[in-house]
Structure formats: C-alpha cells, structure tokens
Amino acid sequence: MDDIYKKICTLLKSGEVVLFIGLPCQVAGVKNYMQMQKVSGKLYTVDLVCHGTPPPKYLKDHIAWIEKKTGKKAKSLYFRDPCYKTDKFAFTIYDVSHESIFEQTNLLSKKPTYIKYVGDNDLYQIGYHNALIYRECCYNCIYARAERSGDITLGDYHGLGKMSGYDHERNQVSCVLINTEQGKSLWTVLTQNVHIASHERPVDEPLTYEKQLKTPSVAPPDRSVFLEKYKESQNYNVSAAIAFSSYVKKNRIAKMFPVRAIKLNIIRAIPRPVKEALKDIRRKNSSGRGLK
C-alpha cells in the first residue's frame, strides 16, 4: 500500500482528482497518510463492506495447489466472476491462453481452467465464506460499524424490501450509502451522467440486515484447529482439508438433499405482486406489535 499512498499524494499535489476504492481500513489509512503529509486536494473515497481479509500466503498456497492439479499456470482469477453473474460467487482461474475477457455483451469468451461455487467444496471458498481464515485483527475490526471511513460505502444489499415496499429489479442489487456531502456530490454526478438505476431506501434497512455494518466477523471454533494445523504444515490446503472436514461433509449432504435450493425455487415461482403484498402484511403486523 505504500506505493499507492505515494502515488495518490503525487496526483493530489499536481491538482488531479483522485478516486480511491478500498476496504474501510485502507480508506482510513489513505486519509490519515494525506493528513500526515499535509496534502489536500480533491480526494474521493469509497469503502467496501468487508467481512475480513485472509493473509495472502493462504491464497498463494491454494493457487499453487490448483496449478498442480490442472497442470496450467494461473494468469488471472476472480472471486465473483462477472461472466457467471457476481451474485453466484463463482471463483475462477484462467491460464495464459484462456484469460477471461468480460465484454459488454456479458458473454464468456474463454473457459476458465478452474471454477468453483460456494457449495462446491473449494477449500479457500469454505475458509473465506465461513470466516475461518481472516487476519486476527479482522475479528476485532473497528471499522465494522455504521460510521464509515469513506465518502460512499458499497456492498451487497441485505434486507432489500424488508422495511418498505420494493418492486424494482432484485438481481445483483448493490447497497450504496452516502456518508458525506462530498460523497453526495459525487453520487449526483454519477447518476446524472452514467446509466445507474438508483432508488432511495430507508437507511435502517441495510444497517439492520447487514451484520458487517454493526459488528466484526466472529471466529468459529474450527479456526483454531486450522491455525494449529497450518503452524505444523505451513500449507493451506493440507491444513484446511483437516480443519474444514465438517464443512465439506455438510456441503456434500446439501448437494444430495438440496432442500434450500428447492425452497428458493418455490419462492421464485411466486409472482412478485403476491410476495410484495405478503411483505406489506408482515410489515404492518410488525409495526402494530411495536405500538402496543
């Protein structure tokens, strides 16, 4: 990050407008560095809702394991490959000859050498999505709260339609929190000049249903098992295969008996007006109980 700080500093000094997008701790770091250097200028910051970040060594180990398994050298990777829709959480790796080219047509021009979804028992996916492999500081993160470090906050929208009616597009909807006047002016420019479908929502909705806007991730008991095994082997996949065995077993059972998938398909089959009407009734009942 040191090089990034210096580059931003140089750009601001030369009068350039800078947009920095990063994790809340990274945004705070950039702003603190500029203050220390007594550099002012047009710096816009966007923080991402973050669950935690693993040490880079874990991912390097995992990529090396995949390269050995596939016999191909990794060139690029995606944790949410847009070619497979970002809400599907497709973890993909492309080699040199089949690097992904994501075009406006949303068509996949090349096939990945490795693709795994959350329930496919990829050990890195298991570790990340179950909060097993983050840095220790992430479990005590001071930025996992409603007060944000950036001018704008971006994240997945959890709780959409829970507090008031919503009859617009529901696939791949992002939550945008405007935190400062500077963020408000930037968002106004974007919505006026770029094709962005924007709908104002009750701010309490994402603040209620997105856990990371209230509290840091909690380390599960199996994390200590993983750390112990990793200390012995210094190899991510060897350690994860032992420590995450119960998660692997659970995923296998879920594939054999896809109760959740069946439930989701039933919900999707219900017409949207019916679902919205039921939600309205539920909201009215909830507010009625609150008044008593």
mmCIF file of C-alpha atoms in Angstrom:
data_model
loop_
_atom_site.group_PDB
_atom_site.id
_atom_site.type_symbol
_atom_site.label_atom_id
_atom_site.label_comp_id
_atom_site.label_asym_id
_atom_site.label_seq_id
_atom_site.Cartn_x
_atom_site.Cartn_y
_atom_site.Cartn_z
ATOM 1 C CA MET A 1 0.000 0.000 0.000
ATOM 2 C CA ASP A 2 2.977 2.375 0.480
ATOM 3 C CA ASP A 3 3.308 2.876 -3.291
ATOM 4 C CA ILE A 4 -0.415 3.633 -3.558
ATOM 5 C CA TYR A 5 -0.176 6.273 -0.828
ATOM 6 C CA LYS A 6 2.734 7.970 -2.591
ATOM 7 C CA LYS A 7 1.022 7.869 -5.999
ATOM 8 C CA ILE A 8 -2.161 9.419 -4.573
ATOM 9 C CA CYS A 9 -0.079 12.049 -2.804
ATOM 10 C CA THR A 10 1.707 12.971 -6.047
ATOM 11 C CA LEU A 11 -1.547 13.134 -8.030
ATOM 12 C CA LEU A 12 -3.247 15.369 -5.464
ATOM 13 C CA LYS A 13 -0.255 17.711 -5.356
ATOM 14 C CA SER A 14 -0.438 18.066 -9.148
ATOM 15 C CA GLY A 15 -4.126 19.032 -8.952
ATOM 16 C CA GLU A 16 -5.581 15.733 -10.166
ATOM 17 C CA VAL A 17 -8.940 14.425 -8.939
ATOM 18 C CA VAL A 18 -8.453 11.035 -7.253
ATOM 19 C CA LEU A 19 -10.990 8.303 -6.513
ATOM 20 C CA PHE A 20 -9.756 5.637 -4.086
ATOM 21 C CA ILE A 21 -11.834 2.470 -3.607
ATOM 22 C CA GLY A 22 -10.795 0.005 -0.926
ATOM 23 C CA LEU A 23 -11.594 -1.666 2.361
ATOM 24 C CA PRO A 24 -12.586 0.630 5.261
ATOM 25 C CA CYS A 25 -9.198 0.217 6.949
ATOM 26 C CA GLN A 26 -7.416 1.023 3.677
ATOM 27 C CA VAL A 27 -9.544 4.139 3.135
ATOM 28 C CA ALA A 28 -8.755 5.282 6.688
ATOM 29 C CA GLY A 29 -5.065 4.630 6.023
ATOM 30 C CA VAL A 30 -5.073 6.737 2.856
ATOM 31 C CA LYS A 31 -6.840 9.638 4.577
ATOM 32 C CA ASN A 32 -4.504 9.503 7.591
ATOM 33 C CA TYR A 33 -1.450 9.446 5.319
ATOM 34 C CA MET A 34 -2.646 12.529 3.423
ATOM 35 C CA GLN A 35 -3.196 14.335 6.729
ATOM 36 C CA MET A 36 0.292 13.395 7.929
ATOM 37 C CA GLN A 37 1.772 14.656 4.655
ATOM 38 C CA LYS A 38 -0.414 17.774 4.906
ATOM 39 C CA VAL A 39 -1.684 17.157 1.393
ATOM 40 C CA SER A 40 -5.094 18.471 0.405
ATOM 41 C CA GLY A 41 -6.960 18.196 -2.869
ATOM 42 C CA LYS A 42 -9.916 16.510 -4.470
ATOM 43 C CA LEU A 43 -9.790 13.010 -2.972
ATOM 44 C CA TYR A 44 -12.958 10.927 -3.149
ATOM 45 C CA THR A 45 -13.053 7.715 -1.115
ATOM 46 C CA VAL A 46 -15.306 4.667 -1.372
ATOM 47 C CA ASP A 47 -15.155 1.922 1.257
ATOM 48 C CA LEU A 48 -16.435 -1.606 0.676
ATOM 49 C CA VAL A 49 -18.466 -3.557 3.218
ATOM 50 C CA CYS A 50 -15.873 -6.060 4.402
ATOM 51 C CA HIS A 51 -16.145 -9.365 6.263
ATOM 52 C CA GLY A 52 -12.400 -9.795 6.650
ATOM 53 C CA THR A 53 -9.258 -10.488 4.628
ATOM 54 C CA PRO A 54 -7.070 -13.615 4.792
ATOM 55 C CA PRO A 55 -3.253 -13.459 4.682
ATOM 56 C CA PRO A 56 -2.062 -13.531 1.008
ATOM 57 C CA LYS A 57 0.010 -16.671 1.728
ATOM 58 C CA TYR A 58 -3.162 -18.769 2.040
ATOM 59 C CA LEU A 59 -4.316 -17.819 -1.448
ATOM 60 C CA LYS A 60 -0.840 -18.335 -2.923
ATOM 61 C CA ASP A 61 -0.770 -21.844 -1.449
ATOM 62 C CA HIS A 62 -4.214 -22.579 -2.857
ATOM 63 C CA ILE A 63 -3.351 -21.296 -6.337
ATOM 64 C CA ALA A 64 -0.195 -23.436 -6.343
ATOM 65 C CA TRP A 65 -2.354 -26.458 -5.452
ATOM 66 C CA ILE A 66 -4.779 -25.673 -8.315
ATOM 67 C CA GLU A 67 -1.895 -25.191 -10.776
ATOM 68 C CA LYS A 68 -0.516 -28.585 -9.806
ATOM 69 C CA LYS A 69 -3.964 -30.165 -10.126
ATOM 70 C CA THR A 70 -4.794 -28.631 -13.534
ATOM 71 C CA GLY A 71 -1.268 -28.602 -14.928
ATOM 72 C CA LYS A 72 -1.770 -24.984 -16.038
ATOM 73 C CA LYS A 73 -0.200 -21.746 -14.867
ATOM 74 C CA ALA A 74 -2.678 -19.257 -13.411
ATOM 75 C CA LYS A 75 -2.784 -15.855 -15.090
ATOM 76 C CA SER A 76 -5.850 -14.225 -13.505
ATOM 77 C CA LEU A 77 -8.588 -15.040 -11.012
ATOM 78 C CA TYR A 78 -11.989 -13.791 -9.921
ATOM 79 C CA PHE A 79 -13.809 -14.396 -6.657
ATOM 80 C CA ARG A 80 -17.102 -13.255 -8.199
ATOM 81 C CA ASP A 81 -16.555 -13.738 -11.915
ATOM 82 C CA PRO A 82 -18.912 -11.338 -13.775
ATOM 83 C CA CYS A 83 -19.108 -13.827 -16.638
ATOM 84 C CA TYR A 84 -21.071 -16.120 -14.291
ATOM 85 C CA LYS A 85 -23.039 -13.325 -12.546
ATOM 86 C CA THR A 86 -21.481 -11.750 -9.484
ATOM 87 C CA ASP A 87 -24.220 -12.946 -7.119
ATOM 88 C CA LYS A 88 -23.244 -16.572 -7.865
ATOM 89 C CA PHE A 89 -19.821 -16.155 -6.197
ATOM 90 C CA ALA A 90 -18.012 -18.110 -8.922
ATOM 91 C CA PHE A 91 -14.331 -18.486 -8.026
ATOM 92 C CA THR A 92 -12.499 -18.843 -11.351
ATOM 93 C CA ILE A 93 -8.911 -19.094 -12.507
ATOM 94 C CA TYR A 94 -7.733 -18.528 -16.082
ATOM 95 C CA ASP A 95 -4.420 -19.570 -17.573
ATOM 96 C CA VAL A 96 -2.341 -17.508 -20.007
ATOM 97 C CA SER A 97 -4.032 -18.870 -23.147
ATOM 98 C CA HIS A 98 -7.596 -18.684 -21.777
ATOM 99 C CA GLU A 99 -7.652 -15.398 -19.907
ATOM 100 C CA SER A 100 -11.165 -14.082 -19.268
ATOM 101 C CA ILE A 101 -12.353 -11.201 -21.410
ATOM 102 C CA PHE A 102 -15.520 -9.721 -19.960
ATOM 103 C CA GLU A 103 -17.216 -7.623 -22.624
ATOM 104 C CA GLN A 104 -20.384 -5.537 -22.577
ATOM 105 C CA THR A 105 -22.300 -8.441 -24.101
ATOM 106 C CA ASN A 106 -21.772 -10.383 -20.837
ATOM 107 C CA LEU A 107 -20.637 -13.350 -22.926
ATOM 108 C CA LEU A 108 -17.863 -15.626 -21.722
ATOM 109 C CA SER A 109 -15.253 -15.614 -24.467
ATOM 110 C CA LYS A 110 -12.881 -18.067 -22.770
ATOM 111 C CA LYS A 111 -13.355 -21.016 -20.440
ATOM 112 C CA PRO A 112 -11.703 -20.926 -17.012
ATOM 113 C CA THR A 113 -9.257 -23.671 -16.118
ATOM 114 C CA TYR A 114 -10.870 -23.839 -12.663
ATOM 115 C CA ILE A 115 -14.338 -22.841 -11.487
ATOM 116 C CA LYS A 116 -15.977 -23.485 -8.122
ATOM 117 C CA TYR A 117 -19.090 -22.101 -6.473
ATOM 118 C CA VAL A 118 -19.589 -21.643 -2.727
ATOM 119 C CA GLY A 119 -21.057 -25.115 -2.180
ATOM 120 C CA ASP A 120 -18.537 -26.939 -4.391
ATOM 121 C CA ASN A 121 -16.067 -27.668 -1.585
ATOM 122 C CA ASP A 122 -13.264 -25.436 -2.740
ATOM 123 C CA LEU A 123 -11.242 -25.150 0.468
ATOM 124 C CA TYR A 124 -10.476 -21.460 0.039
ATOM 125 C CA GLN A 125 -14.157 -20.666 -0.538
ATOM 126 C CA ILE A 126 -15.059 -22.638 2.592
ATOM 127 C CA GLY A 127 -12.454 -20.806 4.647
ATOM 128 C CA TYR A 128 -13.438 -17.365 3.444
ATOM 129 C CA HIS A 129 -17.236 -17.616 3.484
ATOM 130 C CA ASN A 130 -17.261 -19.201 6.932
ATOM 131 C CA ALA A 131 -14.929 -16.605 8.498
ATOM 132 C CA LEU A 132 -12.293 -19.252 9.241
ATOM 133 C CA ILE A 133 -9.195 -17.681 7.697
ATOM 134 C CA TYR A 134 -9.231 -13.915 8.216
ATOM 135 C CA ARG A 135 -6.391 -11.997 9.818
ATOM 136 C CA GLU A 136 -6.689 -11.883 13.598
ATOM 137 C CA CYS A 137 -7.310 -8.121 13.566
ATOM 138 C CA CYS A 138 -10.377 -8.597 11.349
ATOM 139 C CA TYR A 139 -12.253 -10.265 14.214
ATOM 140 C CA ASN A 140 -11.773 -7.064 16.232
ATOM 141 C CA CYS A 141 -12.239 -4.610 13.373
ATOM 142 C CA ILE A 142 -13.047 -1.062 14.489
ATOM 143 C CA TYR A 143 -14.466 -0.246 11.040
ATOM 144 C CA ALA A 144 -17.274 -2.841 11.103
ATOM 145 C CA ARG A 145 -19.876 -0.277 12.129
ATOM 146 C CA ALA A 146 -22.431 2.170 10.743
ATOM 147 C CA GLU A 147 -19.981 5.095 10.929
ATOM 148 C CA ARG A 148 -17.945 4.676 7.739
ATOM 149 C CA SER A 149 -14.482 5.816 6.677
ATOM 150 C CA GLY A 150 -15.360 6.594 3.046
ATOM 151 C CA ASP A 151 -17.454 9.271 1.373
ATOM 152 C CA ILE A 152 -19.518 6.418 -0.081
ATOM 153 C CA THR A 153 -19.967 2.815 1.054
ATOM 154 C CA LEU A 154 -20.645 -0.032 -1.396
ATOM 155 C CA GLY A 155 -21.824 -3.543 -0.576
ATOM 156 C CA ASP A 156 -24.365 -6.244 -1.312
ATOM 157 C CA TYR A 157 -27.883 -5.234 -0.321
ATOM 158 C CA HIS A 158 -29.101 -7.390 2.557
ATOM 159 C CA GLY A 159 -32.690 -6.916 3.727
ATOM 160 C CA LEU A 160 -33.951 -5.364 0.487
ATOM 161 C CA GLY A 161 -37.698 -4.735 0.790
ATOM 162 C CA LYS A 162 -37.872 -5.701 4.459
ATOM 163 C CA MET A 163 -38.822 -2.253 5.779
ATOM 164 C CA SER A 164 -40.749 -0.777 2.853
ATOM 165 C CA GLY A 165 -42.146 -1.975 -0.460
ATOM 166 C CA TYR A 166 -39.785 -2.559 -3.371
ATOM 167 C CA ASP A 167 -40.961 -3.536 -6.861
ATOM 168 C CA HIS A 168 -37.825 -2.979 -8.960
ATOM 169 C CA GLU A 169 -35.034 -5.286 -10.129
ATOM 170 C CA ARG A 170 -33.806 -7.643 -7.401
ATOM 171 C CA ASN A 171 -30.893 -9.425 -9.052
ATOM 172 C CA GLN A 172 -27.387 -8.168 -8.272
ATOM 173 C CA VAL A 173 -28.605 -5.109 -6.359
ATOM 174 C CA SER A 174 -25.939 -3.135 -4.510
ATOM 175 C CA CYS A 175 -26.285 -1.058 -1.375
ATOM 176 C CA VAL A 176 -24.908 2.484 -1.691
ATOM 177 C CA LEU A 177 -24.555 4.521 1.495
ATOM 178 C CA ILE A 178 -23.841 8.234 1.081
ATOM 179 C CA ASN A 179 -21.756 9.236 4.097
ATOM 180 C CA THR A 180 -20.565 12.791 3.390
ATOM 181 C CA GLU A 181 -21.520 15.876 1.398
ATOM 182 C CA GLN A 182 -18.602 15.107 -0.904
ATOM 183 C CA GLY A 183 -19.994 11.617 -1.407
ATOM 184 C CA LYS A 184 -23.410 13.091 -2.157
ATOM 185 C CA SER A 185 -21.993 15.391 -4.835
ATOM 186 C CA LEU A 186 -20.069 12.506 -6.432
ATOM 187 C CA TRP A 187 -23.167 10.295 -6.468
ATOM 188 C CA THR A 188 -25.223 13.101 -8.033
ATOM 189 C CA VAL A 189 -22.679 13.448 -10.842
ATOM 190 C CA LEU A 190 -22.635 9.681 -11.410
ATOM 191 C CA THR A 191 -26.407 9.247 -11.533
ATOM 192 C CA GLN A 192 -26.762 12.207 -13.900
ATOM 193 C CA ASN A 193 -24.021 11.146 -16.317
ATOM 194 C CA VAL A 194 -23.845 7.366 -16.054
ATOM 195 C CA HIS A 195 -26.634 4.834 -16.534
ATOM 196 C CA ILE A 196 -27.250 3.853 -12.918
ATOM 197 C CA ALA A 197 -30.667 2.713 -11.683
ATOM 198 C CA SER A 198 -30.913 4.289 -8.229
ATOM 199 C CA HIS A 199 -33.761 4.015 -5.705
ATOM 200 C CA GLU A 200 -33.710 5.671 -2.290
ATOM 201 C CA ARG A 201 -34.331 3.241 0.571
ATOM 202 C CA PRO A 202 -34.736 3.544 4.374
ATOM 203 C CA VAL A 203 -31.174 3.705 5.711
ATOM 204 C CA ASP A 204 -32.168 1.500 8.663
ATOM 205 C CA GLU A 205 -32.824 -1.368 6.237
ATOM 206 C CA PRO A 206 -29.195 -2.196 5.336
ATOM 207 C CA LEU A 207 -27.992 -1.104 8.780
ATOM 208 C CA THR A 208 -30.318 -3.692 10.327
ATOM 209 C CA TYR A 209 -29.748 -6.615 7.973
ATOM 210 C CA GLU A 210 -26.044 -6.253 7.067
ATOM 211 C CA LYS A 211 -24.119 -7.632 10.050
ATOM 212 C CA GLN A 212 -20.823 -6.080 8.989
ATOM 213 C CA LEU A 213 -22.322 -2.613 9.443
ATOM 214 C CA LYS A 214 -22.769 -3.441 13.121
ATOM 215 C CA THR A 215 -20.109 -5.864 14.282
ATOM 216 C CA PRO A 216 -16.970 -7.701 13.074
ATOM 217 C CA SER A 217 -17.000 -11.315 11.931
ATOM 218 C CA VAL A 218 -16.880 -13.940 14.676
ATOM 219 C CA ALA A 219 -14.202 -16.633 14.513
ATOM 220 C CA PRO A 220 -15.711 -20.164 14.546
ATOM 221 C CA PRO A 221 -14.131 -22.845 16.799
ATOM 222 C CA ASP A 222 -12.637 -24.653 13.771
ATOM 223 C CA ARG A 223 -10.399 -21.644 13.106
ATOM 224 C CA SER A 224 -8.119 -22.627 15.996
ATOM 225 C CA VAL A 225 -7.840 -26.149 14.547
ATOM 226 C CA PHE A 226 -6.864 -24.689 11.177
ATOM 227 C CA LEU A 227 -4.228 -22.390 12.712
ATOM 228 C CA GLU A 228 -2.735 -25.284 14.659
ATOM 229 C CA LYS A 229 -2.521 -27.481 11.557
ATOM 230 C CA TYR A 230 -1.148 -24.629 9.460
ATOM 231 C CA LYS A 231 1.581 -23.983 12.023
ATOM 232 C CA GLU A 232 2.628 -27.622 11.589
ATOM 233 C CA SER A 233 2.374 -27.966 7.791
ATOM 234 C CA GLN A 234 2.773 -24.373 6.502
ATOM 235 C CA ASN A 235 0.470 -25.477 3.679
ATOM 236 C CA TYR A 236 -3.032 -24.069 3.279
ATOM 237 C CA ASN A 237 -4.751 -26.996 1.557
ATOM 238 C CA VAL A 238 -3.224 -29.647 3.809
ATOM 239 C CA SER A 239 -4.377 -27.750 6.904
ATOM 240 C CA ALA A 240 -7.806 -26.795 5.531
ATOM 241 C CA ALA A 241 -8.587 -30.361 4.424
ATOM 242 C CA ILE A 242 -8.324 -31.468 8.055
ATOM 243 C CA ALA A 243 -9.813 -28.428 9.812
ATOM 244 C CA PHE A 244 -12.743 -27.906 7.426
ATOM 245 C CA SER A 245 -13.815 -31.552 7.050
ATOM 246 C CA SER A 246 -17.191 -30.941 8.730
ATOM 247 C CA TYR A 247 -17.966 -28.142 6.233
ATOM 248 C CA VAL A 248 -17.035 -30.410 3.322
ATOM 249 C CA LYS A 249 -19.346 -33.096 4.672
ATOM 250 C CA LYS A 250 -22.181 -30.590 5.150
ATOM 251 C CA ASN A 251 -21.827 -29.375 1.539
ATOM 252 C CA ARG A 252 -21.939 -32.936 0.227
ATOM 253 C CA ILE A 253 -25.134 -33.637 2.151
ATOM 254 C CA ALA A 254 -26.648 -30.367 0.886
ATOM 255 C CA LYS A 255 -25.954 -31.447 -2.707
ATOM 256 C CA MET A 256 -27.575 -34.831 -2.091
ATOM 257 C CA PHE A 257 -30.638 -33.265 -0.438
ATOM 258 C CA PRO A 258 -30.970 -29.745 -1.920
ATOM 259 C CA VAL A 259 -33.722 -28.557 0.443
ATOM 260 C CA ARG A 260 -32.573 -24.928 0.319
ATOM 261 C CA ALA A 261 -32.452 -24.906 -3.494
ATOM 262 C CA ILE A 262 -35.961 -26.367 -3.694
ATOM 263 C CA LYS A 263 -37.238 -23.761 -1.224
ATOM 264 C CA LEU A 264 -35.662 -20.940 -3.260
ATOM 265 C CA ASN A 265 -37.210 -22.269 -6.484
ATOM 266 C CA ILE A 266 -40.649 -22.317 -4.833
ATOM 267 C CA ILE A 267 -40.179 -18.725 -3.625
ATOM 268 C CA ARG A 268 -39.041 -17.620 -7.098
ATOM 269 C CA ALA A 269 -42.167 -19.198 -8.621
ATOM 270 C CA ILE A 270 -44.463 -16.969 -6.539
ATOM 271 C CA PRO A 271 -45.459 -13.854 -8.554
ATOM 272 C CA ARG A 272 -43.766 -10.690 -7.298
ATOM 273 C CA PRO A 273 -47.048 -8.787 -6.589
ATOM 274 C CA VAL A 274 -48.112 -11.642 -4.288
ATOM 275 C CA LYS A 275 -44.771 -11.586 -2.461
ATOM 276 C CA GLU A 276 -44.895 -7.808 -2.046
ATOM 277 C CA ALA A 277 -48.472 -8.000 -0.714
ATOM 278 C CA LEU A 278 -47.424 -10.622 1.854
ATOM 279 C CA LYS A 279 -44.459 -8.465 2.903
ATOM 280 C CA ASP A 280 -46.762 -5.456 3.349
ATOM 281 C CA ILE A 281 -48.990 -7.508 5.663
ATOM 282 C CA ARG A 282 -45.938 -8.677 7.626
ATOM 283 C CA ARG A 283 -44.610 -5.129 7.958
ATOM 284 C CA LYS A 284 -47.987 -3.823 9.158
ATOM 285 C CA ASN A 285 -48.250 -6.627 11.710
ATOM 286 C CA SER A 286 -44.729 -5.898 12.959
ATOM 287 C CA SER A 287 -45.377 -2.159 13.320
ATOM 288 C CA GLY A 288 -48.693 -2.889 15.040
ATOM 289 C CA ARG A 289 -46.974 -5.067 17.635
ATOM 290 C CA GLY A 290 -44.408 -2.321 18.192
ATOM 291 C CA LEU A 291 -47.109 0.216 19.046
ATOM 292 C CA LYS A 292 -48.669 -1.868 21.789
#
